[in-house]
Coordinates of C-alpha atoms in Angstrom, one line a residue:
X77 CA -3.1 -95.1 -17.0
X78 CA -6.0 -92.6 -17.0
X79 CA -5.9 -92.4 -13.2
X80 CA -2.2 -91.6 -13.3
X81 CA -2.7 -88.9 -16.0
X82 CA -5.5 -87.4 -13.9
X83 CA -3.3 -87.4 -10.8
X84 CA -0.5 -85.7 -12.7
X85 CA -2.8 -83.1 -14.1
X86 CA -4.2 -82.3 -10.7
X87 CA -0.7 -82.1 -9.2
X88 CA 0.4 -79.8 -12.0
X89 CA -2.7 -77.6 -11.5
X90 CA -1.9 -77.2 -7.8
X91 CA 1.8 -76.4 -8.5
X92 CA 0.9 -73.8 -11.1
X93 CA -1.8 -72.4 -8.8
X94 CA 0.6 -72.2 -5.9
X95 CA 3.2 -70.4 -8.1
X96 CA 0.6 -67.9 -9.3
X97 CA -0.8 -67.3 -5.9
X98 CA 2.7 -66.8 -4.4
X99 CA 3.6 -64.4 -7.2
X100 CA 0.4 -62.3 -6.6
X101 CA 0.9 -62.2 -2.9
X102 CA 4.5 -61.0 -3.3
X103 CA 3.4 -58.2 -5.7
X104 CA 0.6 -57.2 -3.3
X105 CA 3.1 -56.9 -0.5
X106 CA 4.6 -53.9 -2.3
X107 CA 2.6 -51.0 -1.0
X108 CA 2.9 -47.3 -1.4
X109 CA 2.9 -46.8 2.4
X110 CA 6.1 -48.8 2.7
X111 CA 7.7 -47.1 -0.2
X112 CA 7.0 -43.7 1.3
X113 CA 8.2 -44.8 4.8
X114 CA 11.6 -45.9 3.4
X115 CA 12.0 -42.9 1.2
X116 CA 11.1 -40.5 4.0
X117 CA 14.2 -41.7 5.9
X118 CA 16.5 -42.1 2.9
X119 CA 15.8 -38.6 1.6
X120 CA 15.8 -36.8 5.0
X121 CA 17.9 -33.9 5.9
X122 CA 19.6 -35.8 8.7
X123 CA 21.5 -37.9 6.1
X124 CA 23.1 -34.8 4.7
X125 CA 22.8 -35.9 1.1
X126 CA 24.4 -39.3 1.4
X127 CA 27.8 -38.4 0.1
X128 CA 31.0 -40.1 1.2
X129 CA 33.2 -37.9 3.4
X130 CA 30.3 -35.5 4.4
X131 CA 29.1 -36.7 7.9
X132 CA 27.8 -40.2 8.4
X133 CA 24.7 -40.0 6.2
X134 CA 26.0 -42.5 3.6
X135 CA 27.0 -44.9 6.4
X136 CA 23.7 -44.6 8.1
X137 CA 21.9 -45.3 4.9
X138 CA 24.0 -48.4 4.4
X139 CA 23.1 -49.5 8.0
X140 CA 19.4 -49.0 7.3
X141 CA 19.6 -51.1 4.2
X142 CA 21.6 -53.9 5.8
X143 CA 19.2 -54.0 8.8
X144 CA 16.3 -54.4 6.4
X145 CA 18.0 -57.1 4.5
X146 CA 18.7 -59.0 7.8
X147 CA 15.2 -58.5 9.0
X148 CA 13.8 -60.0 5.8
X149 CA 16.0 -63.0 6.1
X150 CA 17.9 -62.7 2.9
X151 CA 21.0 -64.8 2.7
X152 CA 24.5 -63.4 3.3
X153 CA 27.7 -64.5 1.5
X154 CA 30.6 -65.6 3.7
X155 CA 28.5 -64.5 6.7
X156 CA 28.4 -60.9 5.5
X157 CA 25.9 -58.5 3.8
X158 CA 28.6 -55.9 3.1
X159 CA 31.3 -55.5 0.5
X160 CA 33.7 -53.1 2.1
X161 CA 36.4 -51.1 0.4
X162 CA 38.1 -47.6 0.3
X163 CA 37.5 -44.7 -1.9
X164 CA 40.4 -42.2 -1.7
X165 CA 39.8 -38.5 -1.5
X166 CA 42.6 -36.3 -2.8
X167 CA 42.7 -32.5 -2.2
X168 CA 45.2 -29.7 -1.6
X169 CA 47.0 -29.4 1.7
X170 CA 47.2 -25.6 2.1
X171 CA 48.6 -25.8 5.6
X172 CA 51.7 -27.6 4.4
X173 CA 52.1 -26.0 1.0
X174 CA 53.9 -22.8 0.2
X175 CA 55.6 -20.8 -2.6
X176 CA 58.2 -18.4 -1.2
X177 CA 60.6 -16.0 -2.7
X178 CA 63.6 -15.1 -0.6
X179 CA 65.5 -11.9 -1.1
X180 CA 68.9 -12.9 0.3
X181 CA 70.4 -9.4 0.1
X182 CA 67.6 -7.6 1.8
X183 CA 66.6 -10.5 4.0
X184 CA 63.0 -10.2 2.8
X185 CA 60.5 -13.0 2.0
X186 CA 57.4 -13.0 -0.1
X187 CA 54.8 -15.9 0.4
X188 CA 52.5 -16.1 -2.6
X189 CA 49.3 -17.9 -3.4
X190 CA 49.8 -20.7 -5.9
X191 CA 48.0 -23.7 -7.3
X192 CA 49.0 -26.9 -9.0
X193 CA 47.6 -27.8 -12.4
X194 CA 48.3 -31.5 -12.3
X195 CA 46.0 -33.9 -10.4
X196 CA 48.7 -36.6 -10.3
X197 CA 51.2 -34.6 -8.3
X198 CA 51.0 -35.5 -4.6
X199 CA 54.1 -33.8 -3.2
X200 CA 57.0 -31.7 -4.4
X201 CA 59.9 -29.8 -2.7
X202 CA 62.3 -27.4 -4.3
X203 CA 64.9 -24.8 -3.1
X204 CA 67.0 -23.0 -5.7
X205 CA 67.2 -20.5 -8.5
X206 CA 64.6 -19.2 -10.8
X207 CA 64.6 -18.2 -14.5
X208 CA 62.3 -15.7 -16.2
X209 CA 61.6 -17.0 -19.7
X210 CA 59.1 -14.5 -21.0
X211 CA 56.4 -16.3 -23.0
X212 CA 58.4 -19.5 -23.2
X213 CA 58.6 -19.4 -27.0
X214 CA 61.3 -20.9 -29.2
X215 CA 61.6 -21.0 -33.0
X216 CA 64.8 -22.1 -34.8
X217 CA 63.6 -20.9 -38.2
X218 CA 63.4 -17.2 -37.1
X219 CA 66.0 -17.4 -34.4
X220 CA 63.7 -16.2 -31.7
X221 CA 64.4 -18.1 -28.4
X222 CA 63.1 -17.2 -24.9
X223 CA 65.7 -19.6 -23.5
X224 CA 68.7 -18.1 -25.3
X225 CA 71.8 -17.9 -23.2
X226 CA 70.3 -19.4 -20.0
X227 CA 70.5 -22.9 -18.6
X228 CA 67.2 -23.8 -17.0
X229 CA 68.3 -27.3 -15.9
X230 CA 67.3 -28.0 -12.3
X231 CA 65.7 -24.5 -11.9
X232 CA 62.2 -23.1 -11.6
X233 CA 61.1 -21.5 -14.9
X234 CA 58.6 -18.6 -14.8
X235 CA 56.5 -18.1 -18.0
X236 CA 53.6 -15.9 -18.8
X237 CA 50.3 -17.7 -18.7
X238 CA 48.9 -15.2 -21.1
X239 CA 49.6 -14.9 -24.8
X240 CA 52.0 -12.6 -26.7
X241 CA 49.1 -10.6 -28.1
X242 CA 47.6 -10.0 -24.6
X243 CA 50.4 -7.4 -24.1
X244 CA 49.9 -5.6 -27.4
X245 CA 51.9 -7.9 -29.7
X246 CA 51.2 -8.9 -33.2
X247 CA 49.2 -12.2 -33.2
X248 CA 50.8 -13.3 -36.5
X249 CA 54.2 -12.9 -34.9
X250 CA 53.4 -15.0 -31.9
X251 CA 51.9 -17.7 -34.1
X252 CA 55.3 -18.2 -35.8
X253 CA 56.9 -18.9 -32.5
X254 CA 57.2 -22.3 -30.9
X255 CA 58.6 -25.7 -31.9
X256 CA 55.3 -27.6 -31.9
X257 CA 55.5 -28.3 -28.2
X258 CA 53.5 -26.6 -25.5
X259 CA 55.4 -23.9 -23.7
X260 CA 55.5 -26.0 -20.5
X261 CA 56.7 -29.1 -22.4
X262 CA 59.6 -27.1 -23.9
X263 CA 60.7 -26.0 -20.5
X264 CA 60.6 -29.6 -19.1
X265 CA 62.5 -30.9 -22.1
X266 CA 65.3 -28.4 -21.3
X267 CA 65.5 -29.8 -17.8
X268 CA 63.4 -27.4 -15.7
X269 CA 62.6 -28.8 -12.2
X270 CA 59.2 -27.1 -12.3
X271 CA 57.3 -24.5 -14.3
X272 CA 55.4 -21.7 -12.6
X273 CA 53.0 -19.9 -14.9
X274 CA 52.3 -16.2 -14.0
X275 CA 48.6 -15.2 -14.4
X276 CA 47.6 -12.1 -16.4
X277 CA 49.3 -8.9 -15.2
X278 CA 46.4 -6.9 -16.6
X279 CA 44.0 -8.6 -14.4
X280 CA 44.2 -6.3 -11.3
X281 CA 41.8 -8.4 -9.2
X282 CA 43.3 -11.8 -10.2
X283 CA 39.8 -12.9 -11.2
X284 CA 41.1 -15.6 -13.5
X285 CA 43.5 -16.9 -10.9
X286 CA 40.8 -17.0 -8.2
X287 CA 38.4 -18.9 -10.5
X288 CA 41.1 -21.4 -11.3
X289 CA 42.0 -21.7 -7.6
X290 CA 38.4 -22.6 -6.8
X291 CA 38.3 -25.3 -9.4
X292 CA 41.7 -26.9 -8.5
X293 CA 41.0 -26.6 -4.8
X294 CA 38.3 -29.1 -4.8
X295 CA 38.9 -32.6 -3.6
X296 CA 38.5 -35.5 -6.1
X297 CA 38.0 -39.2 -5.5
X298 CA 39.6 -42.3 -6.9
X299 CA 39.3 -46.0 -6.4
X300 CA 43.0 -46.7 -6.8
X301 CA 45.6 -45.5 -4.3
X302 CA 47.4 -42.7 -6.1
X303 CA 51.1 -42.5 -6.8
X304 CA 53.1 -39.4 -7.3
X305 CA 53.5 -38.3 -10.9
X306 CA 56.8 -37.7 -12.7
X307 CA 58.7 -34.5 -13.1
X308 CA 56.4 -33.1 -15.8
X309 CA 53.6 -32.8 -13.2
X310 CA 55.5 -30.0 -11.5
X311 CA 53.4 -27.3 -13.0
X312 CA 52.0 -24.4 -10.9
X313 CA 50.3 -21.0 -11.3
X314 CA 50.8 -17.9 -9.2
X315 CA 49.9 -14.2 -9.4
X316 CA 51.9 -11.3 -10.9
X317 CA 52.6 -9.9 -7.4
X318 CA 55.1 -12.8 -6.9
X319 CA 56.9 -11.8 -10.1
X320 CA 56.9 -8.2 -9.2
X321 CA 58.6 -9.0 -5.9
X322 CA 61.4 -10.9 -7.8
X323 CA 61.7 -8.1 -10.3
X324 CA 62.0 -5.4 -7.7
X325 CA 58.7 -3.4 -7.7
X326 CA 55.0 -2.9 -8.5
X327 CA 54.0 -3.6 -12.1
X328 CA 57.6 -4.6 -13.0
X329 CA 56.4 -7.9 -14.5
X330 CA 53.9 -6.2 -16.8
X331 CA 56.6 -3.8 -18.0
X332 CA 58.9 -6.8 -18.5
X333 CA 56.5 -8.6 -20.8
X334 CA 55.5 -5.4 -22.6
X335 CA 59.2 -4.7 -23.3
X336 CA 59.7 -8.2 -24.9
X337 CA 56.6 -7.7 -27.1
X338 CA 57.6 -4.1 -28.1
X339 CA 61.1 -5.0 -29.1
X340 CA 60.3 -8.5 -30.3
X341 CA 63.4 -9.7 -28.5
X342 CA 63.6 -12.3 -25.7
X343 CA 64.8 -11.2 -22.2
X344 CA 65.6 -14.3 -20.4
X345 CA 67.5 -14.1 -17.1
X346 CA 67.9 -15.4 -13.6
X347 CA 67.2 -12.8 -10.9
X348 CA 70.3 -12.2 -8.7
X349 CA 70.2 -12.6 -4.9
X350 CA 66.9 -14.5 -4.9
X351 CA 66.0 -18.1 -4.1
X352 CA 62.7 -19.9 -4.6
X353 CA 61.2 -22.4 -2.1
X354 CA 58.3 -24.6 -3.1
X355 CA 56.7 -27.1 -0.8
X356 CA 53.6 -28.7 -2.2
X357 CA 51.4 -31.4 -0.5
X358 CA 48.1 -33.0 -1.2
X359 CA 46.0 -34.8 1.4
X360 CA 45.3 -38.4 0.5
X361 CA 42.6 -39.9 2.8
X362 CA 41.0 -43.4 2.5
X363 CA 37.3 -43.2 3.0
X364 CA 35.7 -46.6 4.0
X365 CA 32.5 -47.4 2.2
X366 CA 30.5 -50.5 1.2
X367 CA 28.1 -52.1 -1.2
X368 CA 25.2 -53.9 0.5
X369 CA 23.8 -57.1 -0.7
X370 CA 21.5 -60.0 0.1
X371 CA 20.4 -63.2 -1.8
X372 CA 17.1 -65.0 -2.2
X373 CA 18.2 -68.5 -3.0
X374 CA 16.6 -70.1 -6.0
X375 CA 14.4 -73.2 -5.7
X376 CA 16.0 -75.3 -8.5
X377 CA 19.0 -77.4 -7.4
X378 CA 20.8 -76.5 -10.7
X379 CA 19.5 -73.1 -11.7
X380 CA 20.0 -71.7 -8.2
X381 CA 23.6 -71.3 -9.1
X382 CA 22.6 -68.7 -11.7
X383 CA 21.7 -65.2 -10.6
X384 CA 19.4 -62.3 -11.5
X385 CA 20.9 -59.1 -10.1
X386 CA 18.7 -56.2 -9.0
X387 CA 20.8 -53.1 -8.4
X388 CA 20.5 -49.4 -7.4
X389 CA 22.9 -46.8 -6.0
X390 CA 22.1 -45.4 -2.6
X391 CA 24.5 -42.4 -2.6
X392 CA 23.9 -38.8 -3.7
X393 CA 25.6 -35.4 -3.9
X394 CA 25.9 -34.2 -0.3
X395 CA 25.7 -30.5 0.6
X396 CA 26.2 -27.5 -1.7
X397 CA 28.4 -24.4 -1.0
X398 CA 25.4 -22.6 0.5
X399 CA 24.8 -25.5 3.0
X400 CA 21.7 -26.7 1.1
X401 CA 21.2 -30.4 1.2
X402 CA 20.9 -32.5 -1.9
X403 CA 18.3 -35.0 -0.6
X404 CA 18.1 -37.0 -3.8
X405 CA 14.6 -38.3 -3.3
X406 CA 14.4 -39.5 -6.9
X407 CA 18.1 -39.8 -7.5
X408 CA 18.4 -42.4 -6.3
X409 CA 16.3 -42.7 -3.2
X410 CA 13.6 -44.0 -5.4
X411 CA 15.6 -46.8 -6.9
X412 CA 17.0 -47.7 -3.5
X413 CA 13.5 -47.8 -2.0
X414 CA 12.0 -49.9 -4.7
X415 CA 14.9 -52.4 -4.3
X416 CA 14.0 -52.7 -0.6
X417 CA 10.4 -53.6 -1.4
X418 CA 11.5 -56.0 -4.1
X419 CA 13.8 -57.8 -1.7
X420 CA 11.0 -58.1 0.8
X421 CA 8.6 -59.4 -1.9
X422 CA 10.9 -62.1 -3.3
X423 CA 12.0 -63.2 0.2
X424 CA 8.4 -63.6 1.3
X425 CA 7.5 -66.0 -1.5
X426 CA 6.7 -69.6 -0.6
X427 CA 7.6 -70.7 -4.0
X428 CA 10.9 -69.0 -4.9
X429 CA 12.1 -68.5 -8.5
X430 CA 14.3 -71.2 -9.9
X431 CA 17.3 -68.9 -10.1
X432 CA 18.7 -67.0 -7.2
X433 CA 18.1 -63.3 -6.9
X434 CA 20.9 -61.0 -5.8
X435 CA 19.9 -57.6 -4.4
X436 CA 22.8 -55.1 -4.7
X437 CA 22.9 -51.6 -3.3
X438 CA 26.0 -49.9 -4.6
X439 CA 27.8 -46.8 -3.3
X440 CA 29.5 -43.8 -4.9
X441 CA 27.8 -43.8 -8.2
X442 CA 27.7 -40.0 -8.3
X443 CA 31.5 -39.9 -7.9
X444 CA 32.2 -42.1 -10.9
X445 CA 30.4 -45.5 -10.6
X446 CA 32.9 -46.6 -8.0
X447 CA 30.7 -49.0 -6.1
X448 CA 29.6 -51.0 -9.3
X449 CA 33.1 -50.8 -10.6
X450 CA 34.5 -52.3 -7.4
X451 CA 31.9 -55.0 -7.5
X452 CA 32.7 -55.9 -11.1
X453 CA 36.4 -56.3 -10.2
X454 CA 35.5 -58.3 -7.0
X455 CA 32.1 -59.9 -7.9
X456 CA 30.2 -61.6 -5.1
X457 CA 28.8 -64.1 -7.5
X458 CA 30.6 -65.0 -10.8
X459 CA 29.8 -62.6 -13.7
X460 CA 29.5 -65.7 -15.9
X461 CA 26.7 -67.0 -13.7
X462 CA 24.8 -63.7 -13.8
X463 CA 22.0 -64.0 -16.3
X464 CA 20.7 -60.4 -16.0
X465 CA 21.3 -57.2 -14.2
X466 CA 18.3 -54.9 -13.6
X467 CA 19.5 -51.4 -12.6
X468 CA 17.0 -48.9 -11.2
X469 CA 18.1 -45.3 -11.3
X470 CA 15.5 -42.5 -10.8
X471 CA 12.1 -44.2 -10.9
X472 CA 9.9 -41.9 -8.8
X473 CA 8.8 -39.0 -11.1
X474 CA 6.1 -38.2 -13.7
X475 CA 6.4 -35.4 -16.3
X476 CA 5.4 -31.9 -15.3
X477 CA 5.4 -28.9 -17.6
X478 CA 8.4 -27.4 -15.9
X479 CA 10.4 -30.5 -16.7
X480 CA 10.6 -29.1 -20.3
X481 CA 14.0 -27.7 -19.4
X482 CA 15.1 -31.2 -20.6
X483 CA 13.1 -31.0 -23.9
X484 CA 16.2 -31.4 -26.0
X485 CA 17.4 -34.5 -24.0
X486 CA 16.6 -38.0 -25.3
X487 CA 15.8 -38.8 -21.6
X488 CA 13.1 -36.3 -20.7
X489 CA 11.1 -37.6 -17.8
X490 CA 8.2 -39.8 -18.9
X491 CA 4.5 -39.5 -18.3
X492 CA 2.5 -41.7 -16.0
X493 CA 2.5 -44.7 -18.5
X494 CA 6.0 -44.2 -19.9
X495 CA 9.2 -45.9 -18.9
X496 CA 12.8 -46.0 -20.2
X497 CA 13.9 -49.6 -20.6
X498 CA 17.5 -49.6 -21.9
X499 CA 18.8 -53.0 -22.8
X500 CA 21.9 -54.2 -24.5
X501 CA 22.1 -56.9 -27.2
X502 CA 23.3 -59.8 -25.1
X503 CA 20.0 -61.6 -24.5
X504 CA 17.4 -60.8 -27.2
X505 CA 14.7 -62.6 -25.2
X506 CA 15.0 -60.1 -22.4
X507 CA 13.0 -57.6 -24.5
X508 CA 10.1 -60.1 -24.8
X509 CA 10.0 -60.4 -21.0
X510 CA 10.0 -56.6 -20.7
X511 CA 7.3 -56.2 -23.3
X512 CA 5.1 -58.8 -21.6
X513 CA 5.4 -57.3 -18.1
X514 CA 4.8 -53.7 -19.4
X515 CA 1.8 -54.8 -21.4
X516 CA 0.1 -56.4 -18.3
X517 CA 0.6 -53.1 -16.4
X518 CA -0.3 -50.7 -19.1
X519 CA 3.2 -49.3 -19.3
X520 CA 4.9 -48.1 -22.5
X521 CA 8.5 -49.3 -22.6
X522 CA 10.9 -47.0 -24.5
X523 CA 14.1 -48.6 -25.9
X524 CA 15.2 -45.5 -27.9
X525 CA 18.0 -44.2 -25.7
X526 CA 21.3 -43.8 -27.6
X527 CA 24.1 -46.3 -27.0
X528 CA 26.0 -43.8 -24.8
X529 CA 23.5 -44.4 -22.0
X530 CA 24.9 -47.9 -21.7
X531 CA 27.8 -46.3 -19.8
X532 CA 25.7 -43.7 -17.9
X533 CA 25.0 -45.6 -14.7
X534 CA 26.0 -48.6 -12.7
X535 CA 24.8 -51.2 -15.3
X536 CA 27.9 -50.2 -17.4
X537 CA 30.3 -52.6 -15.7
X538 CA 27.9 -55.5 -16.1
X539 CA 27.4 -54.6 -19.8
X540 CA 31.2 -54.4 -20.1
X541 CA 31.5 -57.9 -18.8
X542 CA 28.9 -59.4 -21.2
X543 CA 26.0 -59.5 -18.8
X544 CA 22.5 -58.8 -20.2
X545 CA 21.3 -55.5 -18.7
X546 CA 18.1 -53.7 -18.2
X547 CA 18.2 -50.1 -17.0
X548 CA 14.8 -48.9 -15.7
X549 CA 14.3 -45.2 -15.3
X550 CA 11.6 -42.5 -15.6
X551 CA 14.1 -39.9 -16.9
X552 CA 15.5 -36.4 -16.2
X553 CA 13.2 -33.8 -14.6
X554 CA 13.7 -30.1 -13.6
X555 CA 15.0 -31.1 -10.1
X556 CA 17.7 -33.5 -11.4
X557 CA 20.9 -32.9 -9.4
X558 CA 19.4 -30.0 -7.6
X559 CA 18.5 -29.4 -3.9
X560 CA 14.9 -29.4 -5.0
X561 CA 14.8 -33.2 -5.6
X562 CA 12.5 -33.7 -2.6
X563 CA 10.1 -36.4 -1.5
X564 CA 7.2 -34.0 -1.9
X565 CA 7.6 -34.4 -5.7
X566 CA 7.6 -38.2 -5.8
X567 CA 4.7 -40.0 -7.5
X568 CA 4.3 -43.1 -5.3
X569 CA 1.6 -44.5 -7.5
X570 CA 4.2 -44.6 -10.4
X571 CA 6.8 -46.0 -8.1
X572 CA 4.5 -48.9 -7.2
X573 CA 3.9 -49.6 -10.9
X574 CA 7.6 -49.6 -11.6
X575 CA 8.2 -52.0 -8.6
X576 CA 5.5 -54.3 -9.9
X577 CA 7.1 -54.2 -13.4
X578 CA 10.5 -55.0 -12.0
X579 CA 9.2 -57.9 -10.0
X580 CA 7.5 -59.4 -13.0
X581 CA 10.6 -59.1 -15.2
X582 CA 12.9 -60.5 -12.4
X583 CA 10.5 -63.3 -11.7
X584 CA 10.3 -64.4 -15.3
X585 CA 14.1 -64.0 -15.8
X586 CA 14.5 -66.2 -12.7
X587 CA 12.3 -69.0 -14.1
X588 CA 12.8 -69.2 -17.8
X589 CA 14.5 -72.4 -18.7
X590 CA 16.8 -71.5 -21.5
X591 CA 18.5 -68.2 -22.1
X592 CA 19.9 -67.8 -25.6
X593 CA 22.7 -65.2 -25.7
X594 CA 24.2 -63.6 -28.7
X595 CA 27.9 -63.3 -29.4
X596 CA 28.9 -60.0 -27.8
X597 CA 32.6 -60.3 -27.9
X598 CA 34.0 -56.8 -28.0
X599 CA 31.2 -55.1 -26.0

């Protein structure tokens, strides 16, 4: 009996020794030279800021990650390392859009600049009559009605974008007008086919219109194929020159509004011998993109069906209006790079963790967490089998004095020993693992971030689905979301410490026998 006990003790000693040795070798394989090599490419000018739709930089980054995953012999799922999907870009189609006034009597046309105020409108066509409805006000109690005597059903309604008092009127008078609806809502309720707001006639350079045109002229992105909105999305803005043409001369529109204000009487009418044509189009383009993943299979025949997920987003902001490149060395080249080294470290272990480790590089975080959202709706491994998600987002910087621009933020970048460690309340034991790993490395974990930060990065959709999350970050610095976020400002010694910390947390989470979760229904 003593011999058997001794044999088992020796066997246990060798098993534990092999595990410790394997863990140390894996951590030692994470070196600053490799971190710098990866980040040098990921944050290079040639990738043009890693934004979807701006060159092939995002795709080249994905290729780089996938090649690394293959070379380090991580396991695919269904023979693939990529989760492919489309993100749709939606923007104005100026070539095929026009707002034209036709003078039928004089055979003259006026083509005006115009913008659409509703993101959901994809296309609209109209040819017909217009109605000038002053300020679009209506009040049954006083009898004032800008729609008096005119049927606007099926017509274009022109309304001043500016207020009554902008043309010298009594503010108290204008406040009495209206039936509780917005001026545009009133027009649509009366059957208007569309509403065209006229910008301020006192703004001689159309400064306000031009600013609004710049904002509405930008493309936006969505994960869901868009559908054309209903009639109340037919809302446009144009300049006073267009109204002047319909009214017969320069500054006629300004005089028209001033007369209404001076007399405090509506002047609603449909201009004779004129027709309005509107053709509005938006470009809808699918942009193929992908999440990249690879799995290190667990060593336990039962627990290998559970997963610890390591995640980082690999996209950034692209190029600014001055052609400067947002290289995003810290955001989130640093997290992407650390994940590469963690994948290599875990895959190199002779004694793997009991649970499987999924490494997940997600796309389009900067556009609205689209990569992680898509993953959550089409998970590669079941969310119910995911015991933890460790999200790395900006882990390459150490506090400098100039970073004090964020002094009022709860997430001001940490010093050499500091680290933001945001966790939810799903698995209380996760904090113990974090504290233990941080203590061994001399790091000071900070759990103080407000609850709103649970939705601030890709971990949100795991949190939403009841998965324990740990968001690891160094915090906001002076170069956050600026073209100055360059590799020259990265502290690779701190990155190495963060990588070691994440390895230790992931290793422990992958081996702990029992995970006791709290009731998080409603999270």
